[in-house]
Amino acid sequence: MNFLRHLCLSLIIILSACDKKNKHSIAEHESYRFYLWQLLNANYWDFDFIGTHHDNYFYPGFRGVLFDRDHEGISGIQTVGVLNHMDFVLDHIPKPDVVLLGIGGNDLASRSRGIEETVYNIKEIINRFQAVNPNVVILVEQIAPIKESEENIALINDLKEFNQLIAQLSISESTGRSKVISVDMFSNWSNQNFADDVHYNTRGAQEVAFRYYIEIVKHLNFENHYRILPIGDSRVEGYKSTSEHVGFRQD
């Protein structure tokens, strides 16, 4: 696994430098989506990112193909916001085959609901996707921590408990047709992965992409075509001032 990790992260760095003609930099804080897209393309996966939002930041192309910018990441959104707008989203996108779900951090940070209620809402989100597509594969994040500091200790401890419940949830909500897979973004995380106290810098975004990619390789069939929905909060969205949308908001 360590060798594969080194290989994947090295590949991401090489791919990111491929377009030497363009001198633009990536955004101040980043989403994993671009680096996961690179890994999937580099290894010839047949996939399409979907969502009602379109990322307008500059990204270099790869093999003559432009970055697939569709997603459903919303800055500030909480679990209830996802639930309230799922019907709208599912009415405006193709039926997803794979869901990359990164949500819950804003619920806990705002203290607007407790850990168990937040996890219950995530269970409802999972069940809604399964109702639309009984064969859907859902990769749900055991979300990355926030930057370690004395003032953040209480929230970091809440995230640990939250992530333990997410691991249990992935087992209980899996069916014979629909896999629910918890993806550990929390363990072995470094403060060097942050652009600020919460959001990813390039290193953090690459790390999240790698962890998603490992689970995709383990659980999906390379020969199939997949419509992939990245959905969640600002860590999914990336640089928050650049995304266009058609109505999916955080209320």
PDB file of C-alpha atoms in Angstrom:
ATOM      1  CA  MET A   1       0.000   0.000   0.000  1.00  0.00           C
ATOM      2  CA  ASN A   2       2.847   2.440   0.766  1.00  0.00           C
ATOM      3  CA  PHE A   3       4.345   1.784  -2.666  1.00  0.00           C
ATOM      4  CA  LEU A   4       0.964   2.340  -4.355  1.00  0.00           C
ATOM      5  CA  ARG A   5       0.449   5.514  -2.343  1.00  0.00           C
ATOM      6  CA  HIS A   6       3.842   6.863  -3.417  1.00  0.00           C
ATOM      7  CA  LEU A   7       3.178   5.903  -7.034  1.00  0.00           C
ATOM      8  CA  CYS A   8      -0.243   7.595  -7.139  1.00  0.00           C
ATOM      9  CA  LEU A   9       0.895  10.821  -5.476  1.00  0.00           C
ATOM     10  CA  SER A  10       3.970  10.968  -7.714  1.00  0.00           C
ATOM     11  CA  LEU A  11       1.738  10.491 -10.748  1.00  0.00           C
ATOM     12  CA  ILE A  12      -0.513  13.348  -9.641  1.00  0.00           C
ATOM     13  CA  ILE A  13       2.472  15.683  -9.272  1.00  0.00           C
ATOM     14  CA  ILE A  14       3.788  14.724 -12.713  1.00  0.00           C
ATOM     15  CA  LEU A  15       0.396  15.170 -14.353  1.00  0.00           C
ATOM     16  CA  SER A  16      -0.095  18.553 -12.695  1.00  0.00           C
ATOM     17  CA  ALA A  17       3.091  19.768 -14.352  1.00  0.00           C
ATOM     18  CA  CYS A  18       2.224  18.430 -17.806  1.00  0.00           C
ATOM     19  CA  ASP A  19       0.867  21.706 -19.209  1.00  0.00           C
ATOM     20  CA  LYS A  20       4.008  23.837 -18.982  1.00  0.00           C
ATOM     21  CA  LYS A  21       2.711  26.423 -21.449  1.00  0.00           C
ATOM     22  CA  ASN A  22       0.196  27.763 -18.930  1.00  0.00           C
ATOM     23  CA  LYS A  23       1.507  29.661 -15.921  1.00  0.00           C
ATOM     24  CA  HIS A  24      -1.743  29.916 -13.949  1.00  0.00           C
ATOM     25  CA  SER A  25      -1.790  28.418 -10.473  1.00  0.00           C
ATOM     26  CA  ILE A  26      -4.463  26.241  -8.938  1.00  0.00           C
ATOM     27  CA  ALA A  27      -6.889  27.879  -6.506  1.00  0.00           C
ATOM     28  CA  GLU A  28      -6.005  29.048  -2.978  1.00  0.00           C
ATOM     29  CA  HIS A  29      -7.870  26.124  -1.468  1.00  0.00           C
ATOM     30  CA  GLU A  30      -8.648  23.100  -3.524  1.00  0.00           C
ATOM     31  CA  SER A  31     -10.994  20.232  -4.125  1.00  0.00           C
ATOM     32  CA  TYR A  32      -9.801  16.665  -4.603  1.00  0.00           C
ATOM     33  CA  ARG A  33     -11.886  16.441  -7.797  1.00  0.00           C
ATOM     34  CA  PHE A  34      -9.209  17.632 -10.201  1.00  0.00           C
ATOM     35  CA  TYR A  35      -6.576  15.222  -8.921  1.00  0.00           C
ATOM     36  CA  LEU A  36      -8.987  12.285  -8.822  1.00  0.00           C
ATOM     37  CA  TRP A  37      -9.962  13.110 -12.407  1.00  0.00           C
ATOM     38  CA  GLN A  38      -6.279  12.978 -13.348  1.00  0.00           C
ATOM     39  CA  LEU A  39      -5.744   9.608 -11.691  1.00  0.00           C
ATOM     40  CA  LEU A  40      -8.815   8.088 -13.302  1.00  0.00           C
ATOM     41  CA  ASN A  41      -7.866   9.431 -16.738  1.00  0.00           C
ATOM     42  CA  ALA A  42      -4.253   8.373 -16.429  1.00  0.00           C
ATOM     43  CA  ASN A  43      -5.406   4.835 -15.732  1.00  0.00           C
ATOM     44  CA  TYR A  44      -8.031   4.802 -18.523  1.00  0.00           C
ATOM     45  CA  TRP A  45     -11.197   4.629 -16.432  1.00  0.00           C
ATOM     46  CA  ASP A  46     -14.410   5.369 -18.326  1.00  0.00           C
ATOM     47  CA  PHE A  47     -16.313   7.901 -16.213  1.00  0.00           C
ATOM     48  CA  ASP A  48     -18.213  11.179 -16.158  1.00  0.00           C
ATOM     49  CA  PHE A  49     -18.400  13.599 -13.231  1.00  0.00           C
ATOM     50  CA  ILE A  50     -21.968  14.896 -12.860  1.00  0.00           C
ATOM     51  CA  GLY A  51     -23.695  17.639 -10.864  1.00  0.00           C
ATOM     52  CA  THR A  52     -25.613  20.890 -11.264  1.00  0.00           C
ATOM     53  CA  HIS A  53     -22.556  23.024 -10.442  1.00  0.00           C
ATOM     54  CA  HIS A  54     -19.757  23.872 -12.853  1.00  0.00           C
ATOM     55  CA  ASP A  55     -16.304  24.824 -11.582  1.00  0.00           C
ATOM     56  CA  ASN A  56     -15.021  27.855 -13.522  1.00  0.00           C
ATOM     57  CA  TYR A  57     -11.464  27.962 -12.180  1.00  0.00           C
ATOM     58  CA  PHE A  58      -8.598  27.310 -14.570  1.00  0.00           C
ATOM     59  CA  TYR A  59      -7.256  23.753 -14.669  1.00  0.00           C
ATOM     60  CA  PRO A  60      -4.721  22.287 -17.124  1.00  0.00           C
ATOM     61  CA  GLY A  61      -5.949  19.668 -19.568  1.00  0.00           C
ATOM     62  CA  PHE A  62      -4.647  16.140 -19.883  1.00  0.00           C
ATOM     63  CA  ARG A  63      -4.220  14.094 -23.073  1.00  0.00           C
ATOM     64  CA  GLY A  64      -6.036  16.845 -24.944  1.00  0.00           C
ATOM     65  CA  VAL A  65      -9.080  16.568 -22.641  1.00  0.00           C
ATOM     66  CA  LEU A  66     -10.336  19.367 -20.401  1.00  0.00           C
ATOM     67  CA  PHE A  67     -11.136  18.802 -16.731  1.00  0.00           C
ATOM     68  CA  ASP A  68     -14.683  17.562 -16.096  1.00  0.00           C
ATOM     69  CA  ARG A  69     -15.911  20.409 -13.856  1.00  0.00           C
ATOM     70  CA  ASP A  70     -19.374  19.171 -12.871  1.00  0.00           C
ATOM     71  CA  HIS A  71     -19.985  18.609  -9.163  1.00  0.00           C
ATOM     72  CA  GLU A  72     -22.406  19.221  -6.282  1.00  0.00           C
ATOM     73  CA  GLY A  73     -20.144  20.827  -3.698  1.00  0.00           C
ATOM     74  CA  ILE A  74     -21.568  23.835  -1.835  1.00  0.00           C
ATOM     75  CA  SER A  75     -19.710  26.036   0.617  1.00  0.00           C
ATOM     76  CA  GLY A  76     -21.362  26.008   4.041  1.00  0.00           C
ATOM     77  CA  ILE A  77     -23.903  23.295   3.287  1.00  0.00           C
ATOM     78  CA  GLN A  78     -25.067  20.970   6.058  1.00  0.00           C
ATOM     79  CA  THR A  79     -26.673  17.550   5.915  1.00  0.00           C
ATOM     80  CA  VAL A  80     -30.202  18.954   6.062  1.00  0.00           C
ATOM     81  CA  GLY A  81     -29.388  21.192   3.094  1.00  0.00           C
ATOM     82  CA  VAL A  82     -28.425  18.177   1.024  1.00  0.00           C
ATOM     83  CA  LEU A  83     -31.627  16.394   2.023  1.00  0.00           C
ATOM     84  CA  ASN A  84     -33.801  19.404   1.241  1.00  0.00           C
ATOM     85  CA  HIS A  85     -32.442  19.712  -2.299  1.00  0.00           C
ATOM     86  CA  MET A  86     -31.874  16.123  -3.360  1.00  0.00           C
ATOM     87  CA  ASP A  87     -35.059  15.975  -5.422  1.00  0.00           C
ATOM     88  CA  PHE A  88     -33.985  19.063  -7.355  1.00  0.00           C
ATOM     89  CA  VAL A  89     -30.501  17.714  -7.970  1.00  0.00           C
ATOM     90  CA  LEU A  90     -31.658  14.269  -9.041  1.00  0.00           C
ATOM     91  CA  ASP A  91     -34.179  15.834 -11.411  1.00  0.00           C
ATOM     92  CA  HIS A  92     -31.383  17.751 -13.178  1.00  0.00           C
ATOM     93  CA  ILE A  93     -28.630  15.151 -13.539  1.00  0.00           C
ATOM     94  CA  PRO A  94     -28.351  11.621 -14.926  1.00  0.00           C
ATOM     95  CA  LYS A  95     -28.890   8.866 -12.388  1.00  0.00           C
ATOM     96  CA  PRO A  96     -25.554   8.501 -10.527  1.00  0.00           C
ATOM     97  CA  ASP A  97     -23.751   5.169 -10.501  1.00  0.00           C
ATOM     98  CA  VAL A  98     -21.242   6.324  -7.880  1.00  0.00           C
ATOM     99  CA  VAL A  99     -21.633   8.960  -5.162  1.00  0.00           C
ATOM    100  CA  LEU A 100     -18.643  10.571  -3.424  1.00  0.00           C
ATOM    101  CA  LEU A 101     -20.206  11.992  -0.257  1.00  0.00           C
ATOM    102  CA  GLY A 102     -18.260  14.405   1.931  1.00  0.00           C
ATOM    103  CA  ILE A 103     -20.608  16.054   4.435  1.00  0.00           C
ATOM    104  CA  GLY A 104     -21.139  16.602   8.150  1.00  0.00           C
ATOM    105  CA  GLY A 105     -18.338  18.949   9.117  1.00  0.00           C
ATOM    106  CA  ASN A 106     -20.471  22.090   8.981  1.00  0.00           C
ATOM    107  CA  ASP A 107     -23.173  20.475  11.115  1.00  0.00           C
ATOM    108  CA  LEU A 108     -20.676  19.724  13.867  1.00  0.00           C
ATOM    109  CA  ALA A 109     -18.681  22.947  13.596  1.00  0.00           C
ATOM    110  CA  SER A 110     -21.816  25.107  13.824  1.00  0.00           C
ATOM    111  CA  ARG A 111     -23.281  23.035  16.691  1.00  0.00           C
ATOM    112  CA  SER A 112     -26.592  23.214  14.828  1.00  0.00           C
ATOM    113  CA  ARG A 113     -27.133  19.497  15.464  1.00  0.00           C
ATOM    114  CA  GLY A 114     -25.454  16.715  17.368  1.00  0.00           C
ATOM    115  CA  ILE A 115     -23.321  13.874  16.099  1.00  0.00           C
ATOM    116  CA  GLU A 116     -26.072  11.264  16.060  1.00  0.00           C
ATOM    117  CA  GLU A 117     -28.543  13.513  14.242  1.00  0.00           C
ATOM    118  CA  THR A 118     -25.894  14.378  11.667  1.00  0.00           C
ATOM    119  CA  VAL A 119     -25.167  10.702  11.054  1.00  0.00           C
ATOM    120  CA  TYR A 120     -28.903   9.968  10.842  1.00  0.00           C
ATOM    121  CA  ASN A 121     -29.229  12.615   8.119  1.00  0.00           C
ATOM    122  CA  ILE A 122     -26.370  10.986   6.216  1.00  0.00           C
ATOM    123  CA  LYS A 123     -28.218   7.672   6.500  1.00  0.00           C
ATOM    124  CA  GLU A 124     -31.265   9.356   4.940  1.00  0.00           C
ATOM    125  CA  ILE A 125     -29.098  10.766   2.124  1.00  0.00           C
ATOM    126  CA  ILE A 126     -27.700   7.296   1.428  1.00  0.00           C
ATOM    127  CA  ASN A 127     -31.180   5.750   1.415  1.00  0.00           C
ATOM    128  CA  ARG A 128     -32.453   8.389  -1.012  1.00  0.00           C
ATOM    129  CA  PHE A 129     -29.674   7.596  -3.475  1.00  0.00           C
ATOM    130  CA  GLN A 130     -30.374   3.878  -3.109  1.00  0.00           C
ATOM    131  CA  ALA A 131     -34.066   4.476  -3.821  1.00  0.00           C
ATOM    132  CA  VAL A 132     -33.144   6.171  -7.102  1.00  0.00           C
ATOM    133  CA  ASN A 133     -30.560   3.570  -8.071  1.00  0.00           C
ATOM    134  CA  PRO A 134     -30.624   0.291  -6.089  1.00  0.00           C
ATOM    135  CA  ASN A 135     -27.172  -0.544  -7.518  1.00  0.00           C
ATOM    136  CA  VAL A 136     -25.484   2.729  -6.562  1.00  0.00           C
ATOM    137  CA  VAL A 137     -22.034   2.628  -4.963  1.00  0.00           C
ATOM    138  CA  ILE A 138     -21.660   5.274  -2.257  1.00  0.00           C
ATOM    139  CA  LEU A 139     -18.254   6.246  -0.921  1.00  0.00           C
ATOM    140  CA  VAL A 140     -18.866   8.245   2.233  1.00  0.00           C
ATOM    141  CA  GLU A 141     -16.039  10.131   3.880  1.00  0.00           C
ATOM    142  CA  GLN A 142     -14.861   9.656   7.410  1.00  0.00           C
ATOM    143  CA  ILE A 143     -14.018  13.300   7.049  1.00  0.00           C
ATOM    144  CA  ALA A 144     -10.581  14.804   7.463  1.00  0.00           C
ATOM    145  CA  PRO A 145      -9.910  16.729  10.674  1.00  0.00           C
ATOM    146  CA  ILE A 146      -9.445  20.435  11.009  1.00  0.00           C
ATOM    147  CA  LYS A 147      -6.029  21.902  11.797  1.00  0.00           C
ATOM    148  CA  GLU A 148      -4.773  20.802  15.194  1.00  0.00           C
ATOM    149  CA  SER A 149      -4.761  23.536  17.830  1.00  0.00           C
ATOM    150  CA  GLU A 150      -5.887  23.918  21.425  1.00  0.00           C
ATOM    151  CA  GLU A 151      -9.060  25.755  20.422  1.00  0.00           C
ATOM    152  CA  ASN A 152     -10.005  22.999  17.954  1.00  0.00           C
ATOM    153  CA  ILE A 153      -9.611  20.036  20.328  1.00  0.00           C
ATOM    154  CA  ALA A 154     -13.341  19.673  21.130  1.00  0.00           C
ATOM    155  CA  LEU A 155     -14.367  19.656  17.474  1.00  0.00           C
ATOM    156  CA  ILE A 156     -11.594  17.230  16.534  1.00  0.00           C
ATOM    157  CA  ASN A 157     -12.859  14.849  19.224  1.00  0.00           C
ATOM    158  CA  ASP A 158     -16.399  15.190  17.854  1.00  0.00           C
ATOM    159  CA  LEU A 159     -15.074  14.341  14.393  1.00  0.00           C
ATOM    160  CA  LYS A 160     -13.439  11.197  15.758  1.00  0.00           C
ATOM    161  CA  GLU A 161     -16.745  10.017  17.220  1.00  0.00           C
ATOM    162  CA  PHE A 162     -18.597  11.014  14.046  1.00  0.00           C
ATOM    163  CA  ASN A 163     -16.177   9.039  11.898  1.00  0.00           C
ATOM    164  CA  GLN A 164     -16.557   5.921  14.036  1.00  0.00           C
ATOM    165  CA  LEU A 165     -20.313   6.082  13.462  1.00  0.00           C
ATOM    166  CA  ILE A 166     -19.798   6.592   9.714  1.00  0.00           C
ATOM    167  CA  ALA A 167     -17.767   3.362   9.587  1.00  0.00           C
ATOM    168  CA  GLN A 168     -20.649   1.536  11.284  1.00  0.00           C
ATOM    169  CA  LEU A 169     -23.183   3.218   9.001  1.00  0.00           C
ATOM    170  CA  SER A 170     -21.407   2.041   5.866  1.00  0.00           C
ATOM    171  CA  ILE A 171     -21.820  -1.551   7.036  1.00  0.00           C
ATOM    172  CA  SER A 172     -25.453  -1.252   8.116  1.00  0.00           C
ATOM    173  CA  GLU A 173     -26.605   0.555   4.956  1.00  0.00           C
ATOM    174  CA  SER A 174     -24.871  -1.688   2.422  1.00  0.00           C
ATOM    175  CA  THR A 175     -27.199  -4.056   0.610  1.00  0.00           C
ATOM    176  CA  GLY A 176     -26.705  -7.023  -1.669  1.00  0.00           C
ATOM    177  CA  ARG A 177     -26.827  -4.635  -4.627  1.00  0.00           C
ATOM    178  CA  SER A 178     -25.568  -1.322  -3.240  1.00  0.00           C
ATOM    179  CA  LYS A 179     -22.160  -0.979  -1.609  1.00  0.00           C
ATOM    180  CA  VAL A 180     -21.680   1.766   0.978  1.00  0.00           C
ATOM    181  CA  ILE A 181     -17.981   2.240   1.630  1.00  0.00           C
ATOM    182  CA  SER A 182     -16.456   4.432   4.318  1.00  0.00           C
ATOM    183  CA  VAL A 183     -13.289   6.197   3.168  1.00  0.00           C
ATOM    184  CA  ASP A 184     -10.918   7.152   5.980  1.00  0.00           C
ATOM    185  CA  MET A 185      -9.773  10.724   5.388  1.00  0.00           C
ATOM    186  CA  PHE A 186      -9.026  11.273   9.092  1.00  0.00           C
ATOM    187  CA  SER A 187      -6.198   8.899  10.016  1.00  0.00           C
ATOM    188  CA  ASN A 188      -2.580   9.909   9.434  1.00  0.00           C
ATOM    189  CA  TRP A 189      -3.612  13.409   8.387  1.00  0.00           C
ATOM    190  CA  SER A 190      -1.097  16.254   8.536  1.00  0.00           C
ATOM    191  CA  ASN A 191      -1.466  19.950   9.303  1.00  0.00           C
ATOM    192  CA  GLN A 192       0.615  20.436   6.157  1.00  0.00           C
ATOM    193  CA  ASN A 193      -2.476  19.426   4.147  1.00  0.00           C
ATOM    194  CA  PHE A 194      -4.355  22.640   4.975  1.00  0.00           C
ATOM    195  CA  ALA A 195      -4.611  25.967   3.166  1.00  0.00           C
ATOM    196  CA  ASP A 196      -6.262  27.354   6.342  1.00  0.00           C
ATOM    197  CA  ASP A 197      -7.792  25.703   9.407  1.00  0.00           C
ATOM    198  CA  VAL A 198     -10.309  23.696   7.358  1.00  0.00           C
ATOM    199  CA  HIS A 199      -9.704  23.609   3.598  1.00  0.00           C
ATOM    200  CA  TYR A 200      -7.216  21.613   1.559  1.00  0.00           C
ATOM    201  CA  ASN A 201      -4.109  22.971  -0.102  1.00  0.00           C
ATOM    202  CA  THR A 202      -2.657  21.092  -3.080  1.00  0.00           C
ATOM    203  CA  ARG A 203      -1.079  18.453  -0.879  1.00  0.00           C
ATOM    204  CA  GLY A 204      -4.336  17.850   1.021  1.00  0.00           C
ATOM    205  CA  ALA A 205      -6.437  17.672  -2.136  1.00  0.00           C
ATOM    206  CA  GLN A 206      -4.009  15.158  -3.644  1.00  0.00           C
ATOM    207  CA  GLU A 207      -4.152  13.055  -0.485  1.00  0.00           C
ATOM    208  CA  VAL A 208      -7.955  12.916  -0.548  1.00  0.00           C
ATOM    209  CA  ALA A 209      -7.905  12.037  -4.262  1.00  0.00           C
ATOM    210  CA  PHE A 210      -5.491   9.188  -3.573  1.00  0.00           C
ATOM    211  CA  ARG A 211      -7.668   7.768  -0.780  1.00  0.00           C
ATOM    212  CA  TYR A 212     -10.762   7.886  -2.987  1.00  0.00           C
ATOM    213  CA  TYR A 213      -8.878   6.335  -5.891  1.00  0.00           C
ATOM    214  CA  ILE A 214      -7.709   3.359  -3.816  1.00  0.00           C
ATOM    215  CA  GLU A 215     -11.314   2.559  -2.855  1.00  0.00           C
ATOM    216  CA  ILE A 216     -12.511   2.982  -6.438  1.00  0.00           C
ATOM    217  CA  VAL A 217      -9.921   0.493  -7.651  1.00  0.00           C
ATOM    218  CA  LYS A 218     -10.889  -1.961  -4.898  1.00  0.00           C
ATOM    219  CA  HIS A 219     -14.659  -1.810  -5.360  1.00  0.00           C
ATOM    220  CA  LEU A 220     -15.504  -0.824  -8.961  1.00  0.00           C
ATOM    221  CA  ASN A 221     -15.178  -2.695 -12.241  1.00  0.00           C
ATOM    222  CA  PHE A 222     -12.648  -1.103 -14.579  1.00  0.00           C
ATOM    223  CA  GLU A 223     -14.606  -2.283 -17.633  1.00  0.00           C
ATOM    224  CA  ASN A 224     -17.762  -0.318 -16.767  1.00  0.00           C
ATOM    225  CA  HIS A 225     -18.732   3.293 -17.446  1.00  0.00           C
ATOM    226  CA  TYR A 226     -19.566   5.289 -14.309  1.00  0.00           C
ATOM    227  CA  ARG A 227     -21.473   8.509 -13.733  1.00  0.00           C
ATOM    228  CA  ILE A 228     -19.826   9.890 -10.595  1.00  0.00           C
ATOM    229  CA  LEU A 229     -21.468  12.515  -8.377  1.00  0.00           C
ATOM    230  CA  PRO A 230     -19.083  14.406  -6.038  1.00  0.00           C
ATOM    231  CA  ILE A 231     -21.395  15.941  -3.418  1.00  0.00           C
ATOM    232  CA  GLY A 232     -20.845  17.771  -0.160  1.00  0.00           C
ATOM    233  CA  ASP A 233     -19.489  21.007   1.257  1.00  0.00           C
ATOM    234  CA  SER A 234     -16.692  23.460   0.414  1.00  0.00           C
ATOM    235  CA  ARG A 235     -14.060  20.727   0.543  1.00  0.00           C
ATOM    236  CA  VAL A 236     -15.818  19.170  -2.447  1.00  0.00           C
ATOM    237  CA  GLU A 237     -16.413  22.495  -4.136  1.00  0.00           C
ATOM    238  CA  GLY A 238     -12.904  23.903  -3.863  1.00  0.00           C
ATOM    239  CA  TYR A 239     -12.245  27.598  -4.391  1.00  0.00           C
ATOM    240  CA  LYS A 240     -15.621  28.990  -3.366  1.00  0.00           C
ATOM    241  CA  SER A 241     -15.877  32.075  -5.575  1.00  0.00           C
ATOM    242  CA  THR A 242     -15.620  30.233  -8.901  1.00  0.00           C
ATOM    243  CA  SER A 243     -18.585  27.850  -9.034  1.00  0.00           C
ATOM    244  CA  GLU A 244     -21.741  28.437 -11.070  1.00  0.00           C
ATOM    245  CA  HIS A 245     -24.929  26.731  -9.983  1.00  0.00           C
ATOM    246  CA  VAL A 246     -28.601  26.502 -10.859  1.00  0.00           C
ATOM    247  CA  GLY A 247     -30.206  26.625  -7.458  1.00  0.00           C
ATOM    248  CA  PHE A 248     -28.757  24.082  -5.024  1.00  0.00           C
ATOM    249  CA  ARG A 249     -28.025  26.135  -1.914  1.00  0.00           C
ATOM    250  CA  GLN A 250     -27.150  25.628   1.721  1.00  0.00           C
ATOM    251  CA  ASP A 251     -30.524  26.277   3.402  1.00  0.00           C
TER     252      ASP A 251
END
